[in-house]
Amino acid sequence: MYKLLICNSTLSDKLFDPGCLHTSFGIRKEKKDHYTNVPRNANLEKLPKGYLFPEISLRQHQHLEQHPDASLISLGIGDTTEPVPDIVTSRMADFASGLSTLEGYRGYGAEQGNKELRKAIAETFYKDVNVKDSEVFVSDGAQCDIARLQLLLGSRVTASVQDPSFPAGDLDHETGRYHRLEYMKCGPENKFFPDLRRTSSTDVIFFCSPNNPTGHAATRQQLEQLVKFAKDNGSIIVFDSAYATYISDDSPRSIFEIPGAKEVAVEISSFSKFAGFTGVRLGWTVVPSELCFSNGFPVIHDFNRVVCTCFNGASNIAQAGGLACLSSEGVRTRVNYYKENAEILLDALASLNIKAYGGQNAPYVWVHFPGMNSWEVFDMILEKANIITVPGCGFGPGGEEFLRISAFGHRESILEAARRLKALFS
């Protein structure tokens, strides 16, 4: 899930007028009478002009212009679709209503998060690995925490990412790789886990499990290798567990299930994909007290400083909803619905003898089209089946020949998409 350096927000339709496309994000440099003397951030200037999801939105927009009556099914961007359970929204509504009373009004809260919620997160997700509530930092979502961690670690560190994954930055268009990143190939040929014997050491290792986009959940043995690799090389693992609640086998749901991980890792997670909080915005990061910089200084103290300096804490209304999700009468049932969607898609692809991965421990199906360009497959499915997917090359060179299909969708849309795929490829 992690996205480095840039957000993936879809641009609005009005930005897709060909006459106003700029070399960056679809914004034309306007002629004005006055310019300041402040130079533009050189790092932002390096960002590619066609990041993945705006490019998908552009092609969708063009398709609808040519086929205005098309009934599109979007299985592209990984946004939840099912309503948040009543018990959660009721708790948020009650808290919001209470703000209009003297007894219920609350102003600023602790930047690190509501103490009760931090304790509930620690007990719900980390009880067996002894994570303390003081090591849990509640946030407005995993993506924001990725940015805060980059601020914490500075711009001089080296970093490695899974290939495929979600980085964005200074792109080399010839290779499809971003500069200053070490790519760890994770494909079917190596069971979606890098060959660490051939992987260069870096200061930071960004690792997502279950992985977006492949849907692979790293095994215990694989994560043991990763922790040992980080320890041997003095690296810090930034472990993204946003899809951990989708794991149904014995794969670890947290990096801290691995002995020694607290000395080399932080973990980021989110309420977005299991509680439907993509719009509510609530997540957390765990920074173990054992994790230290090269000079022995605990990382948790600097992360606390970053949080307290750059952030006033997550919305107290959202945090009330988070508590309801984790309470004894709370719910985490939307996961099964999306996994059933994934099973429908997997069954349809299997009936066509199309090889697909993922879907069992994640809400994404990673579909292989050997020898084919992923953008061409994307265009074909859009043109002939009116289905939006995501071309694998957008996740890195290791994603070429693949498509990511999201299982986030209403059941009737998933069933119709399965029918259309069967009709297209039969």
Short mmCIF file of N, CA and C in Angstrom, two decimals, residues 195-347:
data_model
loop_
_atom_site.label_atom_id
_atom_site.label_comp_id
_atom_site.label_asym_id
_atom_site.label_seq_id
_atom_site.Cartn_x
_atom_site.Cartn_y
_atom_site.Cartn_z
N ASP A 195 15.15 -12.47 -3.64
CA ASP A 195 16.34 -13.25 -3.35
C ASP A 195 17.31 -12.33 -2.61
N LEU A 196 17.31 -12.44 -1.29
CA LEU A 196 18.10 -11.50 -0.48
C LEU A 196 19.59 -11.71 -0.64
N ARG A 197 19.98 -12.86 -1.16
CA ARG A 197 21.41 -13.09 -1.40
C ARG A 197 21.92 -12.18 -2.51
N ARG A 198 21.03 -11.76 -3.38
CA ARG A 198 21.41 -10.90 -4.50
C ARG A 198 20.88 -9.48 -4.34
N THR A 199 20.40 -9.16 -3.17
CA THR A 199 19.83 -7.84 -2.92
C THR A 199 20.84 -6.95 -2.22
N SER A 200 21.05 -5.77 -2.75
CA SER A 200 21.97 -4.82 -2.13
C SER A 200 21.37 -4.30 -0.83
N SER A 201 22.22 -4.05 0.14
CA SER A 201 21.75 -3.53 1.42
C SER A 201 21.42 -2.05 1.27
N THR A 202 20.39 -1.60 1.96
CA THR A 202 20.01 -0.19 1.99
C THR A 202 19.68 0.18 3.44
N ASP A 203 19.58 1.48 3.69
CA ASP A 203 19.26 1.93 5.04
C ASP A 203 17.83 1.55 5.42
N VAL A 204 16.93 1.69 4.47
CA VAL A 204 15.50 1.46 4.73
C VAL A 204 14.96 0.45 3.74
N ILE A 205 14.13 -0.48 4.24
CA ILE A 205 13.48 -1.47 3.40
C ILE A 205 11.96 -1.28 3.55
N PHE A 206 11.31 -0.84 2.48
CA PHE A 206 9.85 -0.73 2.50
C PHE A 206 9.27 -2.07 2.06
N PHE A 207 8.42 -2.65 2.92
CA PHE A 207 7.90 -3.98 2.63
C PHE A 207 6.44 -4.04 3.03
N CYS A 208 5.60 -4.48 2.08
CA CYS A 208 4.15 -4.54 2.28
C CYS A 208 3.69 -5.99 2.23
N SER A 209 3.01 -6.44 3.29
CA SER A 209 2.47 -7.80 3.31
C SER A 209 1.17 -7.82 4.12
N PRO A 210 0.09 -8.32 3.51
CA PRO A 210 -0.06 -8.74 2.13
C PRO A 210 0.25 -7.61 1.16
N ASN A 211 0.85 -8.01 0.05
CA ASN A 211 1.39 -7.03 -0.87
C ASN A 211 0.31 -6.43 -1.77
N ASN A 212 0.44 -5.15 -1.99
CA ASN A 212 -0.32 -4.46 -3.02
C ASN A 212 0.69 -4.10 -4.11
N PRO A 213 0.61 -4.72 -5.29
CA PRO A 213 -0.60 -5.26 -5.92
C PRO A 213 -0.74 -6.77 -6.00
N THR A 214 0.28 -7.55 -5.63
CA THR A 214 0.26 -8.98 -5.96
C THR A 214 -0.68 -9.80 -5.08
N GLY A 215 -1.04 -9.27 -3.91
CA GLY A 215 -1.90 -9.99 -2.99
C GLY A 215 -1.20 -11.07 -2.18
N HIS A 216 0.13 -11.16 -2.32
CA HIS A 216 0.87 -12.22 -1.62
C HIS A 216 1.13 -11.82 -0.18
N ALA A 217 0.85 -12.74 0.74
CA ALA A 217 1.21 -12.57 2.15
C ALA A 217 2.49 -13.34 2.42
N ALA A 218 3.50 -12.64 2.90
CA ALA A 218 4.79 -13.29 3.16
C ALA A 218 4.64 -14.35 4.23
N THR A 219 5.32 -15.46 4.04
CA THR A 219 5.28 -16.55 5.03
C THR A 219 6.17 -16.22 6.22
N ARG A 220 6.03 -16.99 7.26
CA ARG A 220 6.87 -16.78 8.45
C ARG A 220 8.35 -16.95 8.10
N GLN A 221 8.66 -17.97 7.32
CA GLN A 221 10.04 -18.20 6.94
C GLN A 221 10.59 -17.02 6.13
N GLN A 222 9.78 -16.50 5.24
CA GLN A 222 10.22 -15.35 4.43
C GLN A 222 10.50 -14.13 5.31
N LEU A 223 9.60 -13.86 6.25
CA LEU A 223 9.80 -12.69 7.11
C LEU A 223 10.97 -12.90 8.07
N GLU A 224 11.22 -14.13 8.46
CA GLU A 224 12.42 -14.40 9.28
C GLU A 224 13.68 -14.05 8.50
N GLN A 225 13.69 -14.40 7.21
CA GLN A 225 14.82 -14.04 6.36
C GLN A 225 14.97 -12.52 6.24
N LEU A 226 13.83 -11.83 6.11
CA LEU A 226 13.87 -10.37 5.97
C LEU A 226 14.41 -9.70 7.23
N VAL A 227 13.96 -10.15 8.38
CA VAL A 227 14.43 -9.57 9.64
C VAL A 227 15.92 -9.82 9.81
N LYS A 228 16.36 -11.03 9.50
CA LYS A 228 17.79 -11.35 9.61
C LYS A 228 18.61 -10.48 8.65
N PHE A 229 18.09 -10.30 7.43
CA PHE A 229 18.77 -9.47 6.43
C PHE A 229 18.91 -8.03 6.95
N ALA A 230 17.84 -7.50 7.52
CA ALA A 230 17.88 -6.14 8.05
C ALA A 230 18.85 -6.04 9.21
N LYS A 231 18.85 -7.04 10.07
CA LYS A 231 19.75 -7.02 11.22
C LYS A 231 21.21 -7.10 10.78
N ASP A 232 21.49 -7.98 9.84
CA ASP A 232 22.87 -8.15 9.36
C ASP A 232 23.39 -6.88 8.70
N ASN A 233 22.49 -6.09 8.10
CA ASN A 233 22.92 -4.92 7.33
C ASN A 233 22.62 -3.60 8.03
N GLY A 234 22.08 -3.66 9.24
CA GLY A 234 21.80 -2.43 9.98
C GLY A 234 20.68 -1.61 9.39
N SER A 235 19.72 -2.25 8.76
CA SER A 235 18.62 -1.55 8.08
C SER A 235 17.40 -1.42 8.98
N ILE A 236 16.52 -0.50 8.61
CA ILE A 236 15.21 -0.37 9.24
C ILE A 236 14.15 -0.82 8.24
N ILE A 237 13.26 -1.72 8.66
CA ILE A 237 12.14 -2.16 7.83
C ILE A 237 10.94 -1.28 8.13
N VAL A 238 10.34 -0.71 7.10
CA VAL A 238 9.04 -0.05 7.23
C VAL A 238 8.02 -1.04 6.70
N PHE A 239 7.30 -1.66 7.61
CA PHE A 239 6.41 -2.78 7.28
C PHE A 239 4.97 -2.29 7.19
N ASP A 240 4.38 -2.42 6.02
CA ASP A 240 3.01 -1.98 5.77
C ASP A 240 2.09 -3.18 5.90
N SER A 241 1.24 -3.16 6.93
CA SER A 241 0.34 -4.30 7.18
C SER A 241 -1.12 -3.90 7.00
N ALA A 242 -1.37 -2.97 6.08
CA ALA A 242 -2.73 -2.44 5.91
C ALA A 242 -3.76 -3.50 5.55
N TYR A 243 -3.31 -4.61 4.95
CA TYR A 243 -4.24 -5.66 4.53
C TYR A 243 -4.15 -6.91 5.41
N ALA A 244 -3.55 -6.77 6.58
CA ALA A 244 -3.30 -7.93 7.43
C ALA A 244 -4.57 -8.65 7.84
N THR A 245 -5.68 -7.93 8.01
CA THR A 245 -6.93 -8.58 8.43
C THR A 245 -7.50 -9.49 7.36
N TYR A 246 -6.96 -9.43 6.13
CA TYR A 246 -7.41 -10.31 5.05
C TYR A 246 -6.71 -11.67 5.08
N ILE A 247 -5.70 -11.82 5.90
CA ILE A 247 -4.95 -13.07 5.94
C ILE A 247 -5.80 -14.17 6.58
N SER A 248 -5.92 -15.29 5.88
CA SER A 248 -6.73 -16.40 6.40
C SER A 248 -5.92 -17.66 6.61
N ASP A 249 -4.63 -17.65 6.26
CA ASP A 249 -3.79 -18.81 6.54
C ASP A 249 -2.86 -18.48 7.70
N ASP A 250 -1.76 -19.21 7.84
CA ASP A 250 -0.89 -19.00 9.00
C ASP A 250 0.22 -17.98 8.74
N SER A 251 0.10 -17.18 7.69
CA SER A 251 1.08 -16.13 7.45
C SER A 251 1.01 -15.09 8.56
N PRO A 252 2.14 -14.55 8.99
CA PRO A 252 2.13 -13.54 10.06
C PRO A 252 1.33 -12.31 9.66
N ARG A 253 0.58 -11.78 10.61
CA ARG A 253 -0.17 -10.56 10.37
C ARG A 253 0.61 -9.32 10.80
N SER A 254 1.70 -9.54 11.50
CA SER A 254 2.54 -8.43 11.94
C SER A 254 4.00 -8.84 11.84
N ILE A 255 4.84 -7.90 11.49
CA ILE A 255 6.28 -8.18 11.46
C ILE A 255 6.79 -8.51 12.85
N PHE A 256 6.08 -8.04 13.88
CA PHE A 256 6.55 -8.26 15.25
C PHE A 256 6.29 -9.67 15.75
N GLU A 257 5.65 -10.50 14.92
CA GLU A 257 5.57 -11.93 15.24
C GLU A 257 6.92 -12.61 15.04
N ILE A 258 7.82 -11.93 14.37
CA ILE A 258 9.14 -12.50 14.09
C ILE A 258 10.12 -12.08 15.18
N PRO A 259 10.79 -13.03 15.83
CA PRO A 259 11.76 -12.67 16.88
C PRO A 259 12.82 -11.70 16.35
N GLY A 260 13.09 -10.68 17.14
CA GLY A 260 14.11 -9.70 16.77
C GLY A 260 13.60 -8.55 15.93
N ALA A 261 12.34 -8.60 15.47
CA ALA A 261 11.82 -7.55 14.57
C ALA A 261 11.72 -6.20 15.26
N LYS A 262 11.50 -6.20 16.57
CA LYS A 262 11.36 -4.91 17.26
C LYS A 262 12.65 -4.09 17.23
N GLU A 263 13.76 -4.75 16.95
CA GLU A 263 15.04 -4.04 16.89
C GLU A 263 15.32 -3.47 15.51
N VAL A 264 14.47 -3.84 14.50
CA VAL A 264 14.78 -3.42 13.13
C VAL A 264 13.57 -2.90 12.36
N ALA A 265 12.39 -2.80 12.97
CA ALA A 265 11.21 -2.49 12.17
C ALA A 265 10.24 -1.54 12.85
N VAL A 266 9.54 -0.79 12.01
CA VAL A 266 8.32 -0.08 12.41
C VAL A 266 7.19 -0.68 11.56
N GLU A 267 5.97 -0.56 12.06
CA GLU A 267 4.84 -1.11 11.32
C GLU A 267 3.75 -0.06 11.17
N ILE A 268 3.25 0.03 9.94
CA ILE A 268 2.18 0.98 9.62
C ILE A 268 0.93 0.20 9.24
N SER A 269 -0.22 0.66 9.73
CA SER A 269 -1.46 -0.01 9.37
C SER A 269 -2.60 1.00 9.33
N SER A 270 -3.82 0.50 9.05
CA SER A 270 -4.91 1.41 8.74
C SER A 270 -6.26 0.77 9.00
N PHE A 271 -7.25 1.61 9.29
CA PHE A 271 -8.64 1.18 9.39
C PHE A 271 -9.33 1.18 8.03
N SER A 272 -8.65 1.69 7.01
CA SER A 272 -9.31 1.94 5.72
C SER A 272 -9.93 0.70 5.11
N LYS A 273 -9.16 -0.39 5.01
CA LYS A 273 -9.58 -1.51 4.18
C LYS A 273 -10.36 -2.59 4.93
N PHE A 274 -10.33 -2.57 6.27
CA PHE A 274 -11.15 -3.54 6.98
C PHE A 274 -12.39 -2.90 7.60
N ALA A 275 -12.37 -1.59 7.80
CA ALA A 275 -13.51 -0.92 8.43
C ALA A 275 -14.22 0.04 7.49
N GLY A 276 -13.72 0.16 6.25
CA GLY A 276 -14.33 1.09 5.31
C GLY A 276 -14.06 2.54 5.63
N PHE A 277 -12.87 2.81 6.19
CA PHE A 277 -12.52 4.16 6.62
C PHE A 277 -11.68 4.92 5.59
N THR A 278 -11.79 4.56 4.31
CA THR A 278 -10.98 5.25 3.31
C THR A 278 -11.28 6.75 3.28
N GLY A 279 -12.52 7.11 3.57
CA GLY A 279 -12.87 8.54 3.63
C GLY A 279 -12.84 9.10 5.03
N VAL A 280 -13.04 8.27 6.03
CA VAL A 280 -13.00 8.72 7.43
C VAL A 280 -11.59 9.10 7.84
N ARG A 281 -10.60 8.33 7.39
CA ARG A 281 -9.17 8.55 7.61
C ARG A 281 -8.75 8.26 9.05
N LEU A 282 -8.21 7.05 9.24
CA LEU A 282 -7.68 6.67 10.55
C LEU A 282 -6.70 5.51 10.37
N GLY A 283 -5.54 5.63 10.97
CA GLY A 283 -4.53 4.58 10.89
C GLY A 283 -3.64 4.63 12.11
N TRP A 284 -2.55 3.88 12.05
CA TRP A 284 -1.61 3.91 13.16
C TRP A 284 -0.24 3.42 12.72
N THR A 285 0.76 3.80 13.50
CA THR A 285 2.13 3.32 13.32
C THR A 285 2.65 2.83 14.66
N VAL A 286 3.31 1.69 14.64
CA VAL A 286 3.96 1.16 15.84
C VAL A 286 5.46 1.36 15.71
N VAL A 287 6.04 2.07 16.70
CA VAL A 287 7.49 2.27 16.75
C VAL A 287 7.99 1.66 18.06
N PRO A 288 8.62 0.49 18.00
CA PRO A 288 9.08 -0.18 19.23
C PRO A 288 10.16 0.63 19.94
N SER A 289 10.14 0.58 21.23
CA SER A 289 11.16 1.30 22.02
C SER A 289 12.54 0.70 21.81
N GLU A 290 12.62 -0.56 21.34
CA GLU A 290 13.91 -1.20 21.13
C GLU A 290 14.64 -0.70 19.88
N LEU A 291 13.92 -0.09 18.96
CA LEU A 291 14.50 0.34 17.67
C LEU A 291 15.34 1.61 17.87
N CYS A 292 16.60 1.55 17.42
CA CYS A 292 17.51 2.68 17.65
C CYS A 292 18.24 3.07 16.36
N PHE A 293 18.64 4.34 16.30
CA PHE A 293 19.51 4.81 15.23
C PHE A 293 20.93 4.31 15.47
N SER A 294 21.82 4.61 14.53
CA SER A 294 23.19 4.11 14.61
C SER A 294 23.93 4.63 15.84
N ASN A 295 23.50 5.77 16.39
CA ASN A 295 24.16 6.32 17.58
C ASN A 295 23.52 5.85 18.87
N GLY A 296 22.56 4.93 18.76
CA GLY A 296 21.92 4.39 19.96
C GLY A 296 20.69 5.15 20.41
N PHE A 297 20.35 6.25 19.73
CA PHE A 297 19.20 7.05 20.14
C PHE A 297 17.91 6.36 19.69
N PRO A 298 16.93 6.21 20.58
CA PRO A 298 15.68 5.51 20.23
C PRO A 298 14.89 6.25 19.15
N VAL A 299 14.50 5.52 18.12
CA VAL A 299 13.74 6.10 17.01
C VAL A 299 12.41 6.66 17.49
N ILE A 300 11.81 6.03 18.48
CA ILE A 300 10.48 6.43 18.95
C ILE A 300 10.47 7.88 19.43
N HIS A 301 11.56 8.37 20.00
CA HIS A 301 11.59 9.74 20.50
C HIS A 301 11.56 10.75 19.35
N ASP A 302 12.30 10.47 18.29
CA ASP A 302 12.28 11.38 17.15
C ASP A 302 10.95 11.30 16.40
N PHE A 303 10.36 10.10 16.31
CA PHE A 303 9.07 10.00 15.64
C PHE A 303 8.01 10.76 16.44
N ASN A 304 8.08 10.66 17.76
CA ASN A 304 7.16 11.41 18.61
C ASN A 304 7.33 12.91 18.36
N ARG A 305 8.57 13.35 18.18
CA ARG A 305 8.83 14.77 17.92
C ARG A 305 8.24 15.19 16.57
N VAL A 306 8.40 14.36 15.56
CA VAL A 306 7.82 14.66 14.25
C VAL A 306 6.30 14.76 14.35
N VAL A 307 5.69 13.79 15.02
CA VAL A 307 4.23 13.78 15.16
C VAL A 307 3.75 15.02 15.90
N CYS A 308 4.40 15.36 16.99
CA CYS A 308 3.95 16.50 17.79
C CYS A 308 4.22 17.84 17.11
N THR A 309 5.18 17.86 16.19
CA THR A 309 5.51 19.09 15.48
C THR A 309 4.63 19.30 14.25
N CYS A 310 4.31 18.22 13.53
CA CYS A 310 3.65 18.33 12.23
C CYS A 310 2.19 17.93 12.25
N PHE A 311 1.66 17.54 13.39
CA PHE A 311 0.35 16.90 13.41
C PHE A 311 -0.35 17.24 14.71
N ASN A 312 -1.64 17.56 14.64
CA ASN A 312 -2.41 17.85 15.85
C ASN A 312 -3.27 16.67 16.28
N GLY A 313 -3.01 15.51 15.71
CA GLY A 313 -3.76 14.32 16.09
C GLY A 313 -4.90 14.03 15.14
N ALA A 314 -5.28 12.76 15.08
CA ALA A 314 -6.40 12.35 14.24
C ALA A 314 -7.70 12.92 14.77
N SER A 315 -8.68 13.07 13.91
CA SER A 315 -9.99 13.57 14.32
C SER A 315 -10.53 12.75 15.49
N ASN A 316 -10.99 13.45 16.53
CA ASN A 316 -11.54 12.70 17.67
C ASN A 316 -12.83 11.98 17.30
N ILE A 317 -13.53 12.46 16.27
CA ILE A 317 -14.73 11.75 15.80
C ILE A 317 -14.33 10.44 15.13
N ALA A 318 -13.29 10.50 14.29
CA ALA A 318 -12.79 9.28 13.64
C ALA A 318 -12.28 8.29 14.67
N GLN A 319 -11.61 8.78 15.70
CA GLN A 319 -11.09 7.89 16.74
C GLN A 319 -12.22 7.21 17.51
N ALA A 320 -13.32 7.92 17.71
CA ALA A 320 -14.49 7.29 18.35
C ALA A 320 -15.00 6.14 17.49
N GLY A 321 -14.99 6.33 16.17
CA GLY A 321 -15.38 5.25 15.27
C GLY A 321 -14.41 4.10 15.31
N GLY A 322 -13.12 4.41 15.42
CA GLY A 322 -12.10 3.37 15.52
C GLY A 322 -12.30 2.51 16.75
N LEU A 323 -12.63 3.14 17.85
CA LEU A 323 -12.89 2.38 19.09
C LEU A 323 -14.08 1.45 18.91
N ALA A 324 -15.11 1.93 18.23
CA ALA A 324 -16.29 1.09 17.99
C ALA A 324 -15.92 -0.12 17.13
N CYS A 325 -15.03 0.07 16.18
CA CYS A 325 -14.60 -1.05 15.34
C CYS A 325 -13.92 -2.14 16.16
N LEU A 326 -13.19 -1.74 17.19
CA LEU A 326 -12.39 -2.69 17.95
C LEU A 326 -13.06 -3.16 19.23
N SER A 327 -14.23 -2.62 19.55
CA SER A 327 -14.92 -3.01 20.78
C SER A 327 -15.49 -4.41 20.64
N SER A 328 -15.93 -4.97 21.75
CA SER A 328 -16.44 -6.34 21.74
C SER A 328 -17.66 -6.47 20.82
N GLU A 329 -18.46 -5.40 20.74
CA GLU A 329 -19.61 -5.45 19.84
C GLU A 329 -19.29 -4.81 18.49
N GLY A 330 -18.03 -4.45 18.33
CA GLY A 330 -17.60 -3.85 17.07
C GLY A 330 -17.55 -4.87 15.94
N VAL A 331 -17.19 -4.40 14.77
CA VAL A 331 -17.24 -5.29 13.61
C VAL A 331 -15.98 -5.17 12.76
N ARG A 332 -15.63 -6.33 12.18
CA ARG A 332 -14.58 -6.37 11.17
C ARG A 332 -15.02 -7.34 10.07
N THR A 333 -16.31 -7.26 9.72
CA THR A 333 -16.90 -8.28 8.85
C THR A 333 -16.84 -7.93 7.37
N ARG A 334 -16.52 -6.71 7.01
CA ARG A 334 -16.50 -6.34 5.60
C ARG A 334 -15.41 -7.11 4.85
N VAL A 335 -14.40 -7.55 5.56
CA VAL A 335 -13.30 -8.28 4.94
C VAL A 335 -13.81 -9.51 4.20
N ASN A 336 -14.67 -10.28 4.83
CA ASN A 336 -15.17 -11.52 4.21
C ASN A 336 -15.94 -11.22 2.93
N TYR A 337 -16.66 -10.12 2.91
CA TYR A 337 -17.42 -9.75 1.72
C TYR A 337 -16.49 -9.53 0.53
N TYR A 338 -15.41 -8.78 0.75
CA TYR A 338 -14.48 -8.49 -0.34
C TYR A 338 -13.68 -9.74 -0.74
N LYS A 339 -13.41 -10.61 0.22
CA LYS A 339 -12.71 -11.85 -0.12
C LYS A 339 -13.61 -12.76 -0.96
N GLU A 340 -14.91 -12.75 -0.70
CA GLU A 340 -15.85 -13.50 -1.54
C GLU A 340 -15.86 -12.92 -2.96
N ASN A 341 -15.78 -11.59 -3.06
CA ASN A 341 -15.67 -10.96 -4.37
C ASN A 341 -14.43 -11.46 -5.12
N ALA A 342 -13.32 -11.50 -4.40
CA ALA A 342 -12.07 -11.97 -5.01
C ALA A 342 -12.20 -13.41 -5.49
N GLU A 343 -12.88 -14.23 -4.72
CA GLU A 343 -13.07 -15.63 -5.10
C GLU A 343 -13.89 -15.74 -6.39
N ILE A 344 -14.90 -14.88 -6.54
CA ILE A 344 -15.70 -14.88 -7.77
C ILE A 344 -14.82 -14.54 -8.97
N LEU A 345 -13.96 -13.55 -8.82
CA LEU A 345 -13.07 -13.15 -9.91
C LEU A 345 -12.06 -14.26 -10.22
N LEU A 346 -11.50 -14.86 -9.17
CA LEU A 346 -10.53 -15.94 -9.37
C LEU A 346 -11.16 -17.13 -10.08
N ASP A 347 -12.39 -17.47 -9.71
CA ASP A 347 -13.08 -18.59 -10.35
C ASP A 347 -13.33 -18.30 -11.83
#
